[in-house]
Tab-separated table of C-alpha atoms and ligand atoms in Angstrom:
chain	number	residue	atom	x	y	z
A	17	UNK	CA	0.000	0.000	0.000
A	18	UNK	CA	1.369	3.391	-1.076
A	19	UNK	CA	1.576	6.497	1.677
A	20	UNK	CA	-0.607	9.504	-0.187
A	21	UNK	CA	1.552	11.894	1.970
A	22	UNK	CA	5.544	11.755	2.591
A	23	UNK	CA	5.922	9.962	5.464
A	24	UNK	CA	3.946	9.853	8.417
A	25	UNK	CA	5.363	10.483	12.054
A	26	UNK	CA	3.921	9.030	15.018
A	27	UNK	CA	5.089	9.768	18.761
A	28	UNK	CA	4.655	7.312	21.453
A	29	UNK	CA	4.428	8.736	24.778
A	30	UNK	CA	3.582	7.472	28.620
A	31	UNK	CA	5.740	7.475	32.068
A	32	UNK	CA	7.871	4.601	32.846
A	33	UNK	CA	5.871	1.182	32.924
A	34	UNK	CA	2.948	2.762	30.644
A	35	UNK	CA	3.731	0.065	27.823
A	36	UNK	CA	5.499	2.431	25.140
A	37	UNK	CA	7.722	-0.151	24.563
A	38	UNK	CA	4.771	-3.068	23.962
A	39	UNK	CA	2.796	-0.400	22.267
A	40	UNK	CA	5.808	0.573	19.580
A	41	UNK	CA	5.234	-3.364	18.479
A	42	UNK	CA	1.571	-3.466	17.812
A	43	UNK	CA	1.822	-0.004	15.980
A	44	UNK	CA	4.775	-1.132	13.663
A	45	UNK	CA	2.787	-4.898	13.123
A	46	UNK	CA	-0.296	-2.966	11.950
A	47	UNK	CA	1.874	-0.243	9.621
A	48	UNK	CA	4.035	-3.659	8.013
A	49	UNK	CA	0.893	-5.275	7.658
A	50	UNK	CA	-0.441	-2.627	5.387
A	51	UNK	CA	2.589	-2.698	3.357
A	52	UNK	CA	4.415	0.401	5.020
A	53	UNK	CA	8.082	0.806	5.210
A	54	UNK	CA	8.300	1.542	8.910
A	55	UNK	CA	11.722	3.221	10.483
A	56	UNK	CA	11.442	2.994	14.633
A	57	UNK	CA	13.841	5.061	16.511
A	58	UNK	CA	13.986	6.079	20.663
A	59	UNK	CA	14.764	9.050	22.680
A	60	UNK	CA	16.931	9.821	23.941
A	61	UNK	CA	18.975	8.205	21.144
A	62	UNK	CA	17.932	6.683	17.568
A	63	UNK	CA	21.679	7.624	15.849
A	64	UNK	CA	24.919	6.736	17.043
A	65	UNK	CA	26.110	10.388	18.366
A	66	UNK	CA	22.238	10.332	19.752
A	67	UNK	CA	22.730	6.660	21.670
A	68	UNK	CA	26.097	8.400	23.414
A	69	UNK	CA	24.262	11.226	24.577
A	70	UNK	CA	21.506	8.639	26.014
A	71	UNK	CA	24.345	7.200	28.124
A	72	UNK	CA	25.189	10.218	29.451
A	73	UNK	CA	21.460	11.147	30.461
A	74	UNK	CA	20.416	7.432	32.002
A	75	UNK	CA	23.626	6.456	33.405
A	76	UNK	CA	24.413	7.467	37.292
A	77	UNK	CA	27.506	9.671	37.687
A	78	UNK	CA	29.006	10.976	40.466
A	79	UNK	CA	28.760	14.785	39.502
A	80	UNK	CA	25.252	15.800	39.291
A	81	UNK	CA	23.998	16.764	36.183
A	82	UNK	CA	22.105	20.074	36.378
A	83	UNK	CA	18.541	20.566	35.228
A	84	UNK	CA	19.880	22.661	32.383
A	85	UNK	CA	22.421	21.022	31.287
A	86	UNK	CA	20.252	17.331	31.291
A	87	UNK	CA	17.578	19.853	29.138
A	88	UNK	CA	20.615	20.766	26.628
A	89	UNK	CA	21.800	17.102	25.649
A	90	UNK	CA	17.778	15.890	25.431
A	91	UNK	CA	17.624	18.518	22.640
A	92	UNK	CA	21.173	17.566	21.642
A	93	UNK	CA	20.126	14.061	21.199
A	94	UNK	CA	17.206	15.111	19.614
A	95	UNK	CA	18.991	17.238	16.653
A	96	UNK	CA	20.825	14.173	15.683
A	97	UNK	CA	17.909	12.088	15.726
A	98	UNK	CA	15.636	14.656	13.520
A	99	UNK	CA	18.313	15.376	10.640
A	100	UNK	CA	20.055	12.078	10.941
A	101	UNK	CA	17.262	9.618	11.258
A	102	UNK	CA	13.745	11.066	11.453
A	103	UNK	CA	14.018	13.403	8.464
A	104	UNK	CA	15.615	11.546	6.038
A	105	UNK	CA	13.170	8.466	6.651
A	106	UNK	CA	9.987	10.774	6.394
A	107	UNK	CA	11.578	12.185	3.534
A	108	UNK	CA	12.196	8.806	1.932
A	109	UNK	CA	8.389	8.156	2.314
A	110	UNK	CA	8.594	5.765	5.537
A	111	UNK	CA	6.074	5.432	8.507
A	112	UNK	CA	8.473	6.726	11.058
A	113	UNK	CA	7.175	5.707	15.101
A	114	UNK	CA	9.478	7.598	17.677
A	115	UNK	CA	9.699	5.640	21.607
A	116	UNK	CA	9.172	9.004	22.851
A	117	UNK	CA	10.351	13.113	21.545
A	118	UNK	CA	8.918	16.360	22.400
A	119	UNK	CA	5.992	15.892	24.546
A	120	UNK	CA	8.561	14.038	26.779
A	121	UNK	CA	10.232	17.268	27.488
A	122	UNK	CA	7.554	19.230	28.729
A	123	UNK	CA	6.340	16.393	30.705
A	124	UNK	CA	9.600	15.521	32.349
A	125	UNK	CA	11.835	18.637	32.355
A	126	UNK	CA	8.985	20.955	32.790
A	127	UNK	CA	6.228	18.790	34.559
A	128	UNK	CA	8.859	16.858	36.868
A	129	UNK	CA	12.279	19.000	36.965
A	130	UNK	CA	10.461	22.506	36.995
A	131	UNK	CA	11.656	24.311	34.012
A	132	UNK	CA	9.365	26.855	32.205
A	133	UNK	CA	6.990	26.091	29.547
A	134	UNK	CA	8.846	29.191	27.760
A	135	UNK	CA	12.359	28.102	28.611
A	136	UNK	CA	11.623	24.728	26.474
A	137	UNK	CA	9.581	26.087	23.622
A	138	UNK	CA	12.892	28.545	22.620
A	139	UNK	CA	14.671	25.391	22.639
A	140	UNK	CA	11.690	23.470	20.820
A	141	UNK	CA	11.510	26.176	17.820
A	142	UNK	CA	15.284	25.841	17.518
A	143	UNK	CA	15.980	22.032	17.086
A	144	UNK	CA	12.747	20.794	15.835
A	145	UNK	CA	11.786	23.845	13.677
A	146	UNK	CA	8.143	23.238	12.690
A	147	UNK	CA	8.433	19.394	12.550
A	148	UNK	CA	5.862	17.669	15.155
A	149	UNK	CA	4.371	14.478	15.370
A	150	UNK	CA	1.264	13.399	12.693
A	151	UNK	CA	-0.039	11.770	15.184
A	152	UNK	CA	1.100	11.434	19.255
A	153	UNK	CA	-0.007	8.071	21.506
A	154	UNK	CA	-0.282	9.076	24.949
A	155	UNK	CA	-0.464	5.684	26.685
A	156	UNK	CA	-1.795	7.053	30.138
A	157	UNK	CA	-1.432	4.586	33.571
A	158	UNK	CA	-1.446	5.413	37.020
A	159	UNK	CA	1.815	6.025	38.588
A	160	UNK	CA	1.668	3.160	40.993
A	161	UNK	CA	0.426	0.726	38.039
A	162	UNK	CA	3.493	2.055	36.050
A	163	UNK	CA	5.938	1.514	38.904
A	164	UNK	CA	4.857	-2.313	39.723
A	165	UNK	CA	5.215	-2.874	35.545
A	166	UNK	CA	9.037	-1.508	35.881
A	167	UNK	CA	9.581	-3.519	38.872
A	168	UNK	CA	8.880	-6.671	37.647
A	169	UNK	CA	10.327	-5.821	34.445
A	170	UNK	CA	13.716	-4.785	36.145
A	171	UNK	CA	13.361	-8.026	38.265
A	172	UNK	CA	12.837	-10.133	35.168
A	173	UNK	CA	15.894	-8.592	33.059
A	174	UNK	CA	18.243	-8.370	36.344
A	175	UNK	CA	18.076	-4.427	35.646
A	176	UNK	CA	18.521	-1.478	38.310
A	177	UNK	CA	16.685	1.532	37.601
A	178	UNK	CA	18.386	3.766	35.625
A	179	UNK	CA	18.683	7.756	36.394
A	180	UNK	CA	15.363	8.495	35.637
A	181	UNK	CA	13.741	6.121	36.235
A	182	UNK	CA	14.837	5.963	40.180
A	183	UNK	CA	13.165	9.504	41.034
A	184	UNK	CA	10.353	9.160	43.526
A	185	UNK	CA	6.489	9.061	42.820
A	186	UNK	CA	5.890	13.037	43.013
A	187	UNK	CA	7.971	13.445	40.242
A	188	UNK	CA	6.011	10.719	38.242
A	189	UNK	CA	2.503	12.115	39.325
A	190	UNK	CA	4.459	15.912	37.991
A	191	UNK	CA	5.341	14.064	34.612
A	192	UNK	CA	1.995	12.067	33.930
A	193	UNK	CA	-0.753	15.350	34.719
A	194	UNK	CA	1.810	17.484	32.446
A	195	UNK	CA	1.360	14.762	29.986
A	196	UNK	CA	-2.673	15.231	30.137
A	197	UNK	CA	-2.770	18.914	30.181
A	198	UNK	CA	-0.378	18.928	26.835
A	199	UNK	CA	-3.187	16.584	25.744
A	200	UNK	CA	-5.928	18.196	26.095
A	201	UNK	CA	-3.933	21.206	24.744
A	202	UNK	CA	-3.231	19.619	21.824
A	203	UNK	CA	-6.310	17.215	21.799
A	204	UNK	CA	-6.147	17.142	17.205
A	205	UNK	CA	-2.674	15.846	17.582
A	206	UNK	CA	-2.236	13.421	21.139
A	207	UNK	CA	-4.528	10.797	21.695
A	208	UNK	CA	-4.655	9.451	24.739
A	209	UNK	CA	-4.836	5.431	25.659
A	210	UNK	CA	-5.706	4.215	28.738
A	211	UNK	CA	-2.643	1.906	29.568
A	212	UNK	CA	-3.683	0.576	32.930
A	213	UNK	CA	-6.060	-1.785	31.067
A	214	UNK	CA	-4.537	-5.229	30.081
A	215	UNK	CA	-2.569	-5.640	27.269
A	216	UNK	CA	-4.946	-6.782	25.033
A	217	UNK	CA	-7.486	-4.421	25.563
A	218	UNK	CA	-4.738	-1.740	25.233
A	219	UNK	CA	-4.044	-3.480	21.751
A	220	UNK	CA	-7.591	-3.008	20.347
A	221	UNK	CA	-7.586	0.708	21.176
A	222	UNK	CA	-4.553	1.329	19.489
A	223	UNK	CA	-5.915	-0.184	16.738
A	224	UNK	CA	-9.385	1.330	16.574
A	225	UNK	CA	-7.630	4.785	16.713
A	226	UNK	CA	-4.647	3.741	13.892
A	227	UNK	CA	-7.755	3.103	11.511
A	228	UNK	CA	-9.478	6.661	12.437
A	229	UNK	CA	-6.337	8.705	12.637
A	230	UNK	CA	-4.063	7.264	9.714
A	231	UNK	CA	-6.506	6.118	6.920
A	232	UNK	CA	-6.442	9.776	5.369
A	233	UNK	CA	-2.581	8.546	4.551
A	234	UNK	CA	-3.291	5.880	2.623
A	235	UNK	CA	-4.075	5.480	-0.996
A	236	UNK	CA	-7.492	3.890	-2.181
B	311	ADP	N1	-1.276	-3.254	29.522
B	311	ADP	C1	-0.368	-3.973	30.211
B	311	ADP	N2	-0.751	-4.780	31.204
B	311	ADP	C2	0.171	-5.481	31.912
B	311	ADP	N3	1.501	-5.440	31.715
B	311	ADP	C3	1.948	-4.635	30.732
B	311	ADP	C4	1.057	-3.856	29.924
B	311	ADP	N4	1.799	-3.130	29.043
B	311	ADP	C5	3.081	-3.459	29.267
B	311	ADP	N5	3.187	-4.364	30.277
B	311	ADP	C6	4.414	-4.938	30.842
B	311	ADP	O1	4.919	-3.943	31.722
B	311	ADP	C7	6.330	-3.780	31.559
B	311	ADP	C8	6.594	-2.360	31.075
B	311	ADP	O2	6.089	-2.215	29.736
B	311	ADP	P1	6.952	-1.468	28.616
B	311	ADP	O3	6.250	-1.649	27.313
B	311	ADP	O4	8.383	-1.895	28.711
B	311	ADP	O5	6.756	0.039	29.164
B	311	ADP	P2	7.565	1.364	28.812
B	311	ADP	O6	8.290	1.093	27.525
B	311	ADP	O7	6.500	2.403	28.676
B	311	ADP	O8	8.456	1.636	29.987
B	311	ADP	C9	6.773	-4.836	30.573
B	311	ADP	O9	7.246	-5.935	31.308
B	311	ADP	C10	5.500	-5.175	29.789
B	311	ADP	O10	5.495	-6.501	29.334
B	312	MG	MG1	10.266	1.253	26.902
């Protein structure tokens, strides 16, 4: 099936636990099965330079890394993954789906860290320019729900929490009611799922809204 537009970009976005990572499988099954090229890329991350900078950001270091400066290498990240990955693969006509970009910022550095909505949109108009999402999956779950899913998970993989991840449950709760206000701010773009329902329940709502939001792409 041919894409009537150049690409389409779609965001996946949810706190730690919310099932971005099971979600990014379903949505890329249901693009290949129409016959899409699909390109899948992460954030922090999705190039090489990108995936250093994620290091940086996730790993635990001795100095502390100040609420700035963490806000400067997200963007950083994010400029390699736009002109070195997202760009080129919308450009090439692919389906790209992104494990996370912008709406992350606001919810974490402004929601959970503090940092004005003003501060990030100077930075926001400088990397991204006027590229945003098509479409933006806001898998929503409770914070404690989300918590319990990373604990298992680390359990299961032998994992500690990484330096996000280990902040306490304020800082979640911060993070996942910025997430719904952007939302309902930008209700024609970011669609929200509710994540705290099993998996296969969250499967058929992705699906239901992939058919409503992305059949105006396709070609009769
Ligand atoms: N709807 C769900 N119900 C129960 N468990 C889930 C659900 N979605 C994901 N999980 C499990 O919870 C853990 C976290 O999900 P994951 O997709 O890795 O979340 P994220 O990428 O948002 O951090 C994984 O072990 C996953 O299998
Ligand atoms: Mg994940």
């Amino acid at each position: 099936m041919q894409l009537t537009h150049n690409g389409i970009f779609i965001s996946v976005e949810g706190i730690e636990g919310a099932g971005k990572s099971s979600a990014m499988l379903t949505i890329t099954n249901w693009l290949k099965d129409k016959g899409i090229s699909i390109t899948t890329t992460r954030e922090p991350g999705g190039t090489k330079i990108a995936e250093e900078i994620r290091q940086l950001i996730l790993s635990h270091n001795e100095e502390n890394i100040h609420f700035i400066t963490e806000l400067l290498l997200f963007f950083a990240a994010r400029s390699q993954n736009i002109h070195n990955c997202i760009l080129p693969a919308l450009k090439s006509g692919n389906a790209v789906i992104a494990d996370r970009f912008i709406d992350a910022t606001f919810a974490y550095q402004q929601g959970g860290r503090g940092i004005s909505e003003e501060t990030i949109s100077i930075l926001e108009k400088l990397v991204l320019n006027d590229l945003k999402p098509d479409l933006t999956i806001l898998l929503d779950v409770t914070v404690d729900t989300g918590m319990a899913r990373i604990k298992n998970r680390a359990e299961l993989n032998k994992q500690q929490p990484d330096r996000i991840e280990q902040e306490k449950l304020d800082f979640f709760t911060n993070v996942r009611n910025c997430y719904l206000q952007r939302a309902e701010k930008f209700n024609d773009r970011i669609v929200i799922v509710d994540a705290n329902q099993s998996l296969q329940d969250v499967n058929k709502q992705l699906e239901t809204i992939l058919s409503k939001k992305l059949s105006k792409y396709f070609a009769k």
